[in-house]
mmCIF file of C-alpha atoms and ligand atoms in Angstrom:
data_model
loop_
_atom_site.group_PDB
_atom_site.id
_atom_site.type_symbol
_atom_site.label_atom_id
_atom_site.label_comp_id
_atom_site.label_asym_id
_atom_site.label_seq_id
_atom_site.Cartn_x
_atom_site.Cartn_y
_atom_site.Cartn_z
ATOM 1 C CA UNK A 299 0.251 -0.003 0.389
ATOM 2 C CA UNK A 300 1.235 3.710 -0.703
ATOM 3 C CA UNK A 301 0.557 6.579 1.216
ATOM 4 C CA UNK A 302 -1.741 7.394 3.585
ATOM 5 C CA UNK A 303 -3.301 10.542 4.625
ATOM 6 C CA UNK A 304 -3.171 12.692 7.687
ATOM 7 C CA UNK A 305 0.310 14.209 7.401
ATOM 8 C CA UNK A 306 1.917 11.207 7.119
ATOM 9 C CA UNK A 307 4.663 10.609 4.339
ATOM 10 C CA UNK A 308 5.807 7.016 3.622
ATOM 11 C CA UNK A 309 9.582 5.876 1.751
ATOM 12 C CA UNK A 310 10.503 9.376 2.599
ATOM 13 C CA UNK A 311 13.009 9.497 0.415
ATOM 14 C CA UNK A 312 14.305 13.226 0.607
ATOM 15 C CA UNK A 313 14.679 13.280 -3.303
ATOM 16 C CA UNK A 314 11.424 12.356 -3.553
ATOM 17 C CA UNK A 315 9.844 15.025 -1.261
ATOM 18 C CA UNK A 316 11.531 17.824 -3.458
ATOM 19 C CA UNK A 317 10.424 19.148 -6.892
ATOM 20 C CA UNK A 318 13.732 19.409 -8.517
ATOM 21 C CA UNK A 319 12.721 22.203 -10.924
ATOM 22 C CA UNK A 320 11.009 24.242 -8.531
ATOM 23 C CA UNK A 321 12.769 23.288 -5.394
ATOM 24 C CA UNK A 322 9.901 22.832 -3.368
ATOM 25 C CA UNK A 323 7.810 19.792 -1.492
ATOM 26 C CA UNK A 324 5.521 17.825 -3.414
ATOM 27 C CA UNK A 325 2.548 17.085 -1.509
ATOM 28 C CA UNK A 326 -0.888 15.635 -2.082
ATOM 29 C CA UNK A 327 -3.972 16.937 -0.508
ATOM 30 C CA UNK A 328 -6.323 14.786 0.008
ATOM 31 C CA UNK A 329 -9.843 16.279 0.104
ATOM 32 C CA UNK A 330 -12.546 14.831 3.273
ATOM 33 C CA UNK A 331 -15.744 14.639 2.626
ATOM 34 C CA UNK A 332 -14.944 12.532 -0.663
ATOM 35 C CA UNK A 333 -16.301 9.779 -2.174
ATOM 36 C CA UNK A 334 -19.197 7.674 -1.444
ATOM 37 C CA UNK A 335 -22.287 9.323 -0.227
ATOM 38 C CA UNK A 336 -25.126 7.627 2.014
ATOM 39 C CA UNK A 337 -27.651 7.670 -1.280
ATOM 40 C CA UNK A 338 -24.715 5.715 -3.137
ATOM 41 C CA UNK A 339 -23.525 3.521 -0.626
ATOM 42 C CA UNK A 340 -27.733 2.082 -0.080
ATOM 43 C CA UNK A 341 -27.689 1.862 -3.591
ATOM 44 C CA UNK A 342 -24.680 -0.629 -4.194
ATOM 45 C CA UNK A 343 -25.734 -2.667 -1.125
ATOM 46 C CA UNK A 344 -29.569 -2.812 -2.091
ATOM 47 C CA UNK A 345 -28.322 -4.081 -5.612
ATOM 48 C CA UNK A 346 -25.544 -6.538 -3.351
ATOM 49 C CA UNK A 347 -28.190 -7.831 -1.075
ATOM 50 C CA UNK A 348 -30.559 -8.621 -4.023
ATOM 51 C CA UNK A 349 -27.746 -10.496 -5.978
ATOM 52 C CA UNK A 350 -27.121 -12.932 -2.384
ATOM 53 C CA UNK A 351 -30.773 -13.090 -1.595
ATOM 54 C CA UNK A 352 -32.542 -13.904 -4.782
ATOM 55 C CA UNK A 353 -29.072 -14.641 -7.096
ATOM 56 C CA UNK A 354 -28.612 -13.297 -10.431
ATOM 57 C CA UNK A 355 -29.829 -12.081 -12.952
ATOM 58 C CA UNK A 356 -30.724 -9.281 -11.395
ATOM 59 C CA UNK A 357 -32.054 -6.577 -13.851
ATOM 60 C CA UNK A 358 -31.150 -3.047 -12.943
ATOM 61 C CA UNK A 359 -32.562 0.120 -14.784
ATOM 62 C CA UNK A 360 -30.045 2.276 -16.071
ATOM 63 C CA UNK A 361 -26.961 2.789 -14.177
ATOM 64 C CA UNK A 362 -27.562 2.357 -10.440
ATOM 65 C CA UNK A 363 -24.927 4.995 -9.833
ATOM 66 C CA UNK A 364 -22.738 7.087 -12.563
ATOM 67 C CA UNK A 365 -19.487 5.001 -12.173
ATOM 68 C CA UNK A 366 -18.284 2.716 -14.422
ATOM 69 C CA UNK A 367 -16.251 0.616 -12.226
ATOM 70 C CA UNK A 368 -18.952 -0.310 -10.059
ATOM 71 C CA UNK A 369 -21.072 -0.473 -13.167
ATOM 72 C CA UNK A 370 -18.741 -3.235 -14.427
ATOM 73 C CA UNK A 371 -18.136 -4.762 -11.163
ATOM 74 C CA UNK A 372 -22.040 -5.730 -10.526
ATOM 75 C CA UNK A 373 -21.888 -7.081 -13.737
ATOM 76 C CA UNK A 374 -19.033 -9.317 -13.526
ATOM 77 C CA UNK A 375 -21.419 -10.444 -10.488
ATOM 78 C CA UNK A 376 -24.298 -11.572 -12.424
ATOM 79 C CA UNK A 377 -26.581 -7.812 -12.904
ATOM 80 C CA UNK A 378 -27.607 -6.834 -15.485
ATOM 81 C CA UNK A 379 -27.794 -2.814 -16.640
ATOM 82 C CA UNK A 380 -31.114 -2.211 -18.725
ATOM 83 C CA UNK A 381 -32.222 1.512 -20.281
ATOM 84 C CA UNK A 382 -35.707 0.723 -19.943
ATOM 85 C CA UNK A 383 -38.339 -1.729 -18.078
ATOM 86 C CA UNK A 384 -39.638 -3.268 -21.158
ATOM 87 C CA UNK A 385 -36.015 -5.165 -21.566
ATOM 88 C CA UNK A 386 -36.682 -7.303 -18.326
ATOM 89 C CA UNK A 387 -38.649 -10.466 -18.767
ATOM 90 C CA UNK A 388 -42.057 -10.447 -17.229
ATOM 91 C CA UNK A 389 -41.964 -11.068 -13.633
ATOM 92 C CA UNK A 390 -38.122 -10.850 -13.000
ATOM 93 C CA UNK A 391 -36.864 -8.695 -10.381
ATOM 94 C CA UNK A 392 -35.624 -5.080 -11.213
ATOM 95 C CA UNK A 393 -34.201 -2.249 -9.160
ATOM 96 C CA UNK A 394 -34.469 1.520 -9.687
ATOM 97 C CA UNK A 395 -31.199 3.447 -9.630
ATOM 98 C CA UNK A 396 -30.302 6.030 -7.167
ATOM 99 C CA UNK A 397 -31.269 8.844 -9.097
ATOM 100 C CA UNK A 398 -34.904 7.914 -9.002
ATOM 101 C CA UNK A 399 -37.553 7.478 -11.660
ATOM 102 C CA UNK A 400 -40.640 8.761 -12.618
ATOM 103 C CA UNK A 401 -44.301 7.384 -11.831
ATOM 104 C CA UNK A 402 -44.737 6.841 -14.964
ATOM 105 C CA UNK A 403 -41.829 4.378 -14.701
ATOM 106 C CA UNK A 404 -43.374 2.743 -11.904
ATOM 107 C CA UNK A 405 -46.022 2.139 -13.750
ATOM 108 C CA UNK A 406 -44.723 0.367 -16.923
ATOM 109 C CA UNK A 407 -43.034 -1.702 -14.235
ATOM 110 C CA UNK A 408 -46.359 -2.854 -12.192
ATOM 111 C CA UNK A 409 -48.302 -3.463 -16.199
ATOM 112 C CA UNK A 410 -45.400 -5.801 -16.958
ATOM 113 C CA UNK A 411 -45.634 -7.180 -13.573
ATOM 114 C CA UNK A 412 -42.632 -7.089 -12.494
ATOM 115 C CA UNK A 413 -40.851 -7.067 -9.095
ATOM 116 C CA UNK A 414 -39.129 -3.967 -7.826
ATOM 117 C CA UNK A 415 -36.985 -2.586 -5.485
ATOM 118 C CA UNK A 416 -36.574 1.225 -5.701
ATOM 119 C CA UNK A 417 -33.395 2.283 -4.739
ATOM 120 C CA UNK A 418 -33.861 5.804 -4.990
ATOM 121 C CA UNK A 419 -31.698 8.095 -2.116
ATOM 122 C CA UNK A 420 -34.516 9.537 0.286
ATOM 123 C CA UNK A 421 -33.141 12.435 -0.648
ATOM 124 C CA UNK A 422 -34.283 12.807 -4.702
ATOM 125 C CA UNK A 423 -37.217 11.424 -3.212
ATOM 126 C CA UNK A 424 -37.983 14.339 -0.463
ATOM 127 C CA UNK A 425 -37.784 16.281 -3.798
ATOM 128 C CA UNK A 426 -40.053 14.098 -5.486
ATOM 129 C CA UNK A 427 -42.316 14.633 -2.288
ATOM 130 C CA UNK A 428 -42.395 18.472 -3.452
ATOM 131 C CA UNK A 429 -43.137 18.733 -6.486
ATOM 132 C CA UNK A 430 -46.228 16.915 -5.476
ATOM 133 C CA UNK A 431 -46.808 19.044 -2.594
ATOM 134 C CA UNK A 432 -46.196 22.657 -5.134
ATOM 135 C CA UNK A 433 -48.894 20.968 -8.077
ATOM 136 C CA UNK A 434 -50.939 20.182 -5.453
ATOM 137 C CA UNK A 435 -50.675 23.907 -4.665
ATOM 138 C CA UNK A 436 -50.988 25.192 -8.460
ATOM 139 C CA UNK A 437 -47.735 26.674 -8.256
ATOM 140 C CA UNK A 438 -45.493 26.803 -11.487
ATOM 141 C CA UNK A 439 -42.360 24.911 -10.803
ATOM 142 C CA UNK A 440 -39.286 25.672 -11.570
ATOM 143 C CA UNK A 441 -36.652 22.994 -11.937
ATOM 144 C CA UNK A 442 -32.676 23.944 -12.076
ATOM 145 C CA UNK A 443 -31.474 20.967 -13.490
ATOM 146 C CA UNK A 444 -28.978 19.462 -16.431
ATOM 147 C CA UNK A 445 -30.914 18.490 -19.500
ATOM 148 C CA UNK A 446 -31.488 14.747 -19.772
ATOM 149 C CA UNK A 447 -30.028 14.186 -16.845
ATOM 150 C CA UNK A 448 -32.078 10.805 -15.301
ATOM 151 C CA UNK A 449 -32.409 12.492 -12.027
ATOM 152 C CA UNK A 450 -34.532 15.527 -13.380
ATOM 153 C CA UNK A 451 -36.600 12.970 -15.902
ATOM 154 C CA UNK A 452 -38.015 11.081 -12.839
ATOM 155 C CA UNK A 453 -38.089 14.135 -10.828
ATOM 156 C CA UNK A 454 -40.241 16.610 -13.424
ATOM 157 C CA UNK A 455 -42.123 13.038 -14.225
ATOM 158 C CA UNK A 456 -43.771 13.652 -10.918
ATOM 159 C CA UNK A 457 -46.312 16.709 -12.067
ATOM 160 C CA UNK A 458 -44.408 16.942 -16.032
ATOM 161 C CA UNK A 459 -47.189 19.741 -17.038
ATOM 162 C CA UNK A 460 -46.254 22.087 -13.487
ATOM 163 C CA UNK A 461 -42.495 21.597 -14.223
ATOM 164 C CA UNK A 462 -40.202 23.508 -16.156
ATOM 165 C CA UNK A 463 -36.229 23.131 -16.688
ATOM 166 C CA UNK A 464 -33.934 25.713 -15.948
ATOM 167 C CA UNK A 465 -31.156 24.111 -17.448
ATOM 168 C CA UNK A 466 -28.342 27.437 -19.435
ATOM 169 C CA UNK A 467 -28.548 31.057 -18.162
ATOM 170 C CA UNK A 468 -31.037 31.626 -21.752
ATOM 171 C CA UNK A 469 -33.726 29.055 -20.215
ATOM 172 C CA UNK A 470 -35.071 31.634 -17.383
ATOM 173 C CA UNK A 471 -36.137 33.538 -20.087
ATOM 174 C CA UNK A 472 -38.258 31.616 -21.810
ATOM 175 C CA UNK A 473 -39.952 30.594 -18.868
ATOM 176 C CA UNK A 474 -43.581 30.871 -18.820
ATOM 177 C CA UNK A 475 -45.734 31.114 -15.684
ATOM 178 C CA UNK A 476 -49.653 31.501 -15.185
ATOM 179 C CA UNK A 477 -49.168 33.689 -11.780
ATOM 180 C CA UNK A 478 -45.897 34.966 -10.644
ATOM 181 C CA UNK A 479 -47.307 34.675 -7.189
ATOM 182 C CA UNK A 480 -47.417 31.595 -7.218
ATOM 183 C CA UNK A 481 -43.808 30.390 -8.312
ATOM 184 C CA UNK A 482 -41.412 28.137 -6.670
ATOM 185 C CA UNK A 483 -37.723 26.773 -7.531
ATOM 186 C CA UNK A 484 -36.569 23.354 -6.502
ATOM 187 C CA UNK A 485 -33.317 21.527 -8.054
ATOM 188 C CA UNK A 486 -31.573 18.381 -9.080
ATOM 189 C CA UNK A 487 -29.510 17.300 -5.803
ATOM 190 C CA UNK A 488 -26.091 17.425 -7.224
ATOM 191 C CA UNK A 489 -25.812 21.015 -9.005
ATOM 192 C CA UNK A 490 -23.149 22.911 -8.205
ATOM 193 C CA UNK A 491 -24.214 25.333 -5.233
ATOM 194 C CA UNK A 492 -22.664 28.467 -6.718
ATOM 195 C CA UNK A 493 -23.841 28.204 -9.947
ATOM 196 C CA UNK A 494 -27.314 27.477 -8.843
ATOM 197 C CA UNK A 495 -27.641 30.188 -6.803
ATOM 198 C CA UNK A 496 -27.153 32.455 -10.088
ATOM 199 C CA UNK A 497 -29.363 30.881 -11.649
ATOM 200 C CA UNK A 498 -31.897 31.734 -8.510
ATOM 201 C CA UNK A 499 -30.586 35.039 -8.788
ATOM 202 C CA UNK A 500 -31.566 35.448 -12.156
ATOM 203 C CA UNK A 501 -34.746 34.050 -11.989
ATOM 204 C CA UNK A 502 -35.798 36.293 -9.252
ATOM 205 C CA UNK A 503 -34.850 39.138 -11.429
ATOM 206 C CA UNK A 504 -38.018 38.141 -13.493
ATOM 207 C CA UNK A 505 -40.249 36.300 -10.491
ATOM 208 C CA UNK A 506 -39.985 38.817 -7.330
ATOM 209 C CA UNK A 507 -42.112 36.467 -5.833
ATOM 210 C CA UNK A 508 -40.698 33.287 -6.097
ATOM 211 C CA UNK A 509 -40.477 30.786 -3.411
ATOM 212 C CA UNK A 510 -37.344 28.595 -2.485
ATOM 213 C CA UNK A 511 -37.608 25.012 -1.443
ATOM 214 C CA UNK A 512 -38.227 24.134 2.007
ATOM 215 C CA UNK A 513 -34.912 22.866 2.443
ATOM 216 C CA UNK A 514 -32.475 22.569 0.117
ATOM 217 C CA UNK A 515 -32.403 20.085 -3.064
ATOM 218 C CA UNK A 516 -28.761 20.009 -3.449
ATOM 219 C CA UNK A 517 -27.888 17.572 -0.707
ATOM 220 C CA UNK A 518 -25.545 17.173 2.280
ATOM 221 C CA UNK A 519 -22.933 15.151 -0.069
ATOM 222 C CA UNK A 520 -23.142 17.444 -3.274
ATOM 223 C CA UNK A 521 -22.164 20.761 -0.991
ATOM 224 C CA UNK A 522 -19.983 19.169 1.052
ATOM 225 C CA UNK A 523 -17.579 17.588 -1.344
ATOM 226 C CA UNK A 524 -17.801 21.370 -3.176
ATOM 227 C CA UNK A 525 -16.556 22.885 0.191
ATOM 228 C CA UNK A 526 -13.615 20.399 0.763
ATOM 229 C CA UNK A 527 -12.114 21.002 -3.344
ATOM 230 C CA UNK A 528 -12.986 25.057 -2.472
ATOM 231 C CA UNK A 529 -10.985 24.814 0.744
ATOM 232 C CA UNK A 530 -7.503 23.145 -1.059
ATOM 233 C CA UNK A 531 -7.929 24.128 -4.750
ATOM 234 C CA UNK A 532 -6.535 27.840 -4.115
ATOM 235 C CA UNK A 533 -2.959 25.759 -2.962
ATOM 236 C CA UNK A 534 -2.457 23.331 -5.859
ATOM 237 C CA UNK A 535 -1.010 23.188 -9.065
ATOM 238 C CA UNK A 536 -3.609 20.538 -10.380
ATOM 239 C CA UNK A 537 -6.584 18.884 -9.131
ATOM 240 C CA UNK A 538 -7.172 15.381 -10.180
ATOM 241 C CA UNK A 539 -11.337 14.463 -9.727
ATOM 242 C CA UNK A 540 -11.900 10.662 -9.504
ATOM 243 C CA UNK A 541 -15.454 9.598 -11.472
ATOM 244 C CA UNK A 542 -16.976 9.049 -14.297
ATOM 245 C CA UNK A 543 -17.791 11.078 -17.115
ATOM 246 C CA UNK A 544 -21.211 11.030 -17.104
ATOM 247 C CA UNK A 545 -21.754 11.380 -13.573
ATOM 248 C CA UNK A 546 -22.865 15.003 -12.538
ATOM 249 C CA UNK A 547 -21.180 15.803 -9.244
ATOM 250 C CA UNK A 548 -18.022 14.454 -10.223
ATOM 251 C CA UNK A 549 -17.775 16.989 -13.010
ATOM 252 C CA UNK A 550 -19.139 19.711 -10.835
ATOM 253 C CA UNK A 551 -15.746 19.232 -8.641
ATOM 254 C CA UNK A 552 -13.525 19.700 -11.659
ATOM 255 C CA UNK A 553 -15.834 23.478 -12.690
ATOM 256 C CA UNK A 554 -15.454 24.432 -9.104
ATOM 257 C CA UNK A 555 -11.263 23.649 -8.184
ATOM 258 C CA UNK A 556 -11.036 25.614 -11.189
ATOM 259 C CA UNK A 557 -13.299 28.358 -10.601
ATOM 260 C CA UNK A 558 -11.651 28.279 -6.999
ATOM 261 C CA UNK A 559 -7.944 28.849 -7.931
ATOM 262 C CA UNK A 560 -6.791 25.531 -9.179
ATOM 263 C CA UNK A 561 -3.978 25.354 -11.817
ATOM 264 C CA UNK A 562 -5.684 22.547 -13.692
ATOM 265 C CA UNK A 563 -8.107 19.789 -12.926
ATOM 266 C CA UNK A 564 -9.242 16.842 -14.814
ATOM 267 C CA UNK A 565 -11.431 14.218 -14.044
ATOM 268 C CA UNK A 566 -10.567 10.366 -14.349
ATOM 269 C CA UNK A 567 -12.011 6.868 -13.923
ATOM 270 C CA UNK A 568 -8.485 5.353 -13.165
ATOM 271 C CA UNK A 569 -5.250 6.134 -11.942
ATOM 272 C CA UNK A 570 -4.101 5.003 -15.475
ATOM 273 C CA UNK A 571 -5.943 7.783 -17.076
ATOM 274 C CA UNK A 572 -3.399 10.474 -15.249
ATOM 275 C CA UNK A 573 -1.642 11.636 -18.404
ATOM 276 C CA UNK A 574 1.871 12.167 -17.282
ATOM 277 C CA UNK A 575 2.258 15.961 -18.686
ATOM 278 C CA UNK A 576 -0.530 16.934 -16.786
ATOM 279 C CA UNK A 577 2.320 16.967 -13.666
ATOM 280 C CA UNK A 578 5.077 18.363 -15.568
ATOM 281 C CA UNK A 579 6.026 21.387 -13.373
ATOM 282 C CA UNK A 580 3.469 20.441 -11.411
ATOM 283 C CA UNK A 581 4.529 20.465 -7.023
ATOM 284 C CA UNK A 582 0.703 19.796 -5.163
ATOM 285 C CA UNK A 583 -1.690 17.817 -6.603
ATOM 286 C CA UNK A 584 -5.308 17.808 -4.672
ATOM 287 C CA UNK A 585 -7.525 14.635 -4.661
ATOM 288 C CA UNK A 586 -10.646 14.119 -4.638
ATOM 289 C CA UNK A 587 -13.928 12.050 -5.796
ATOM 290 C CA UNK A 588 -17.348 11.897 -6.971
ATOM 291 C CA UNK A 589 -20.398 10.638 -4.588
ATOM 292 C CA UNK A 590 -20.321 7.896 -7.183
ATOM 293 C CA UNK A 591 -16.774 6.337 -6.369
ATOM 294 C CA UNK A 592 -15.510 3.541 -4.222
ATOM 295 C CA UNK A 593 -12.509 4.732 -1.925
ATOM 296 C CA UNK A 594 -10.726 2.118 -3.392
ATOM 297 C CA UNK A 595 -10.082 3.814 -6.667
ATOM 298 C CA UNK A 596 -8.730 7.187 -5.163
ATOM 299 C CA UNK A 597 -6.462 4.938 -3.065
ATOM 300 C CA UNK A 598 -5.298 3.411 -6.616
ATOM 301 C CA UNK A 599 -4.488 7.666 -7.891
ATOM 302 C CA UNK A 600 -2.210 7.749 -4.213
ATOM 303 C CA UNK A 601 -0.298 4.589 -4.987
ATOM 304 C CA UNK A 602 0.511 6.072 -8.513
ATOM 305 C CA UNK A 603 0.916 9.665 -7.261
ATOM 306 C CA UNK A 604 3.776 8.190 -4.736
ATOM 307 C CA UNK A 605 5.408 6.434 -7.555
ATOM 308 C CA UNK A 606 6.268 9.166 -8.992
ATOM 309 C CA UNK A 607 7.019 11.302 -5.937
ATOM 310 C CA UNK A 608 4.072 12.476 -4.878
ATOM 311 C CA UNK A 609 4.236 10.113 -1.779
ATOM 312 C CA UNK A 610 3.186 13.132 1.297
ATOM 313 C CA UNK A 611 -0.569 13.013 1.961
ATOM 314 C CA UNK A 612 -2.285 15.319 3.883
ATOM 315 C CA UNK A 613 -5.809 15.366 4.201
ATOM 316 C CA UNK A 614 -7.957 18.490 4.234
ATOM 317 C CA UNK A 615 -11.357 17.591 6.277
ATOM 318 C CA UNK A 616 -13.631 20.526 6.470
ATOM 319 C CA UNK A 617 -16.809 18.363 7.388
ATOM 320 C CA UNK A 618 -17.113 14.749 9.320
ATOM 321 C CA UNK A 619 -20.846 12.749 7.592
ATOM 322 C CA UNK A 620 -21.931 10.442 9.597
ATOM 323 C CA UNK A 621 -25.311 10.451 7.621
ATOM 324 C CA UNK A 622 -27.005 6.573 6.904
ATOM 325 C CA UNK A 623 -30.226 5.662 5.351
ATOM 326 C CA UNK A 624 -31.967 2.490 5.484
ATOM 327 C CA UNK A 625 -32.165 -0.487 2.765
ATOM 328 C CA UNK A 626 -35.567 0.493 0.872
ATOM 329 C CA UNK A 627 -38.167 -0.992 2.280
ATOM 330 C CA UNK A 628 -38.851 -4.184 -0.348
ATOM 331 C CA UNK A 629 -35.598 -5.644 0.489
ATOM 332 C CA UNK A 630 -35.645 -5.259 4.210
ATOM 333 C CA UNK A 631 -38.838 -7.396 4.386
ATOM 334 C CA UNK A 632 -37.204 -10.285 2.351
ATOM 335 C CA UNK A 633 -33.777 -9.709 4.393
ATOM 336 C CA UNK A 634 -35.302 -10.783 7.516
ATOM 337 C CA UNK A 635 -36.507 -14.251 5.900
ATOM 338 C CA UNK A 636 -32.722 -14.765 4.310
ATOM 339 C CA UNK A 637 -30.061 -13.096 6.130
ATOM 340 C CA UNK A 638 -26.889 -12.677 4.410
ATOM 341 C CA UNK A 639 -23.140 -10.574 4.583
ATOM 342 C CA UNK A 640 -22.919 -7.471 2.950
ATOM 343 C CA UNK A 641 -20.128 -7.454 0.024
ATOM 344 C CA UNK A 642 -19.684 -4.392 -1.116
ATOM 345 C CA UNK A 643 -17.938 -2.365 -4.110
ATOM 346 C CA UNK A 644 -15.679 -0.198 -1.913
HETATM 347 O O1 10G B 773 -23.545 13.317 -10.636
HETATM 348 P P1 10G B 773 -24.727 12.411 -10.385
HETATM 349 O O2 10G B 773 -26.052 12.689 -9.991
HETATM 350 O O3 10G B 773 -24.721 12.311 -12.231
HETATM 351 O O4 10G B 773 -24.926 10.859 -9.965
HETATM 352 P P2 10G B 773 -23.669 10.066 -9.345
HETATM 353 O O5 10G B 773 -24.139 8.124 -9.875
HETATM 354 O O6 10G B 773 -22.617 9.912 -9.775
HETATM 355 O O7 10G B 773 -23.554 9.983 -7.689
HETATM 356 C C1 10G B 773 -24.743 9.414 -6.917
HETATM 357 C C2 10G B 773 -25.378 11.105 -7.304
HETATM 358 C C3 10G B 773 -27.102 10.137 -7.215
HETATM 359 C C4 10G B 773 -27.592 9.182 -7.196
HETATM 360 C C5 10G B 773 -27.950 11.493 -7.857
HETATM 361 S S1 10G B 773 -29.081 11.694 -6.211
HETATM 362 FE FE1 SF4 B 774 -28.621 11.209 -2.277
HETATM 363 FE FE2 SF4 B 774 -27.102 13.045 -2.514
HETATM 364 FE FE3 SF4 B 774 -25.703 10.808 -2.862
HETATM 365 FE FE4 SF4 B 774 -27.532 12.053 -4.281
HETATM 366 S S1 SF4 B 774 -25.847 12.853 -4.001
HETATM 367 S S2 SF4 B 774 -27.336 9.477 -3.680
HETATM 368 S S3 SF4 B 774 -29.143 12.836 -3.164
HETATM 369 S S4 SF4 B 774 -26.636 11.158 -0.703
#
C-alpha cells in the first residue's frame, strides 16, 4: 500500500519529496469528505443484497450510480443493466437506480408484473414529494437541473405539466408562468451550489415573489464535496477528481476546483488515465472523488502519485459526515427471512 493520509509520509526519500524544478516539496492534498455518499452506499448495497438474496440475474434500470467501476463490477457478478423496463422479462426483479424514477416508470413496471426494488436516494424522494406538494397547491415549478439527466427526468415526471426545466442561463427567459405570485424553484441534488444560486438570482429578477425549496435540494454530500475541494484548490497546481464522465456531481467538482483557483483539474475513472504531462512542473496535487466513487480508486491514484514522488499526503477535512440510510423496505422485508453478509464494491 502506498501513502496514507493525515500528514504521514511513507518511504520518505528526500529526493522524492522535492520537486527539483521548483525546489519545493511535492505533496498531495486529499479532500475529505469525498467519495460515496449515503444514497450511493445504500443503492450499491441494495443491488449486492438483492444478488445474494435472490441470485442472478438481477436487472437494474439505468446505471445504479454513475460510476464505471461500480457498474462493471456488478455486471461481472450477474447484474444486467437495462435502459428501460421493457427490456426486463415479465415477472423478473428490477432495481430502480439511486437517481429516481417517474411515476410512469413505476406504472409501466407494475403493468408488466415486474418485481421492483426502489433504490432511489431518500433525498431525491424528498424532492419528488416537494414537486407533488407544490403541484397540488397549483404552483408553477421551475426545476433547476441538467437537461436529459435521469434524476431530472424522474423528478419532472412527478408533475410534467407543472414543471419547467431551467438548465442554461438563457432558459430563464423562456420560462412562462400562469401566476407570478405562485412560483417556486426546486433543483437537482447534484448541482454546483454557486451556479444554482446564480440561476436563482436570475429567476428572481423575473419573478420577485419566487419561493425557495422548503429545505435545500442540493444535498449535504454534493455541497460538502464542493466545500472541501474549494478549501484546497487555491493551493493546488493540479486537482485530480476521480469519477466518471456521466457523473454530474463529479464533473461539478472539476469546475469548482478551477473556479476556486486550481491551476488545472481533470476527471479520471482510473489512475491509469492520469496523463504524465499534467504532472509536469506540478508541486501540489489535490485529489478528490465524486459521490459515486469507491475509495479504492482514490487509493490507486495516491499509489500512482507516490510512485512519481508525491508520497506526502495531507488530508484537508472540511466536514465529518455521519449520514446513513436504511435499505429499501422491499428488500428489508425479504432480508429478515434470508439474512446474508454484505460484500460491498468499495
Ligand atoms: O452526480 P450524478 O447525479 O450524475 O450521479 P452519480 O451516480 O455520479 O452520484 C450519486 C448521485 C446520485 C445518485 C444522484 S442523487
Ligand atoms: Fe442522495 Fe445526495 Fe448521494 Fe444523490 S448525491 S444519492 S441525493 S446523498
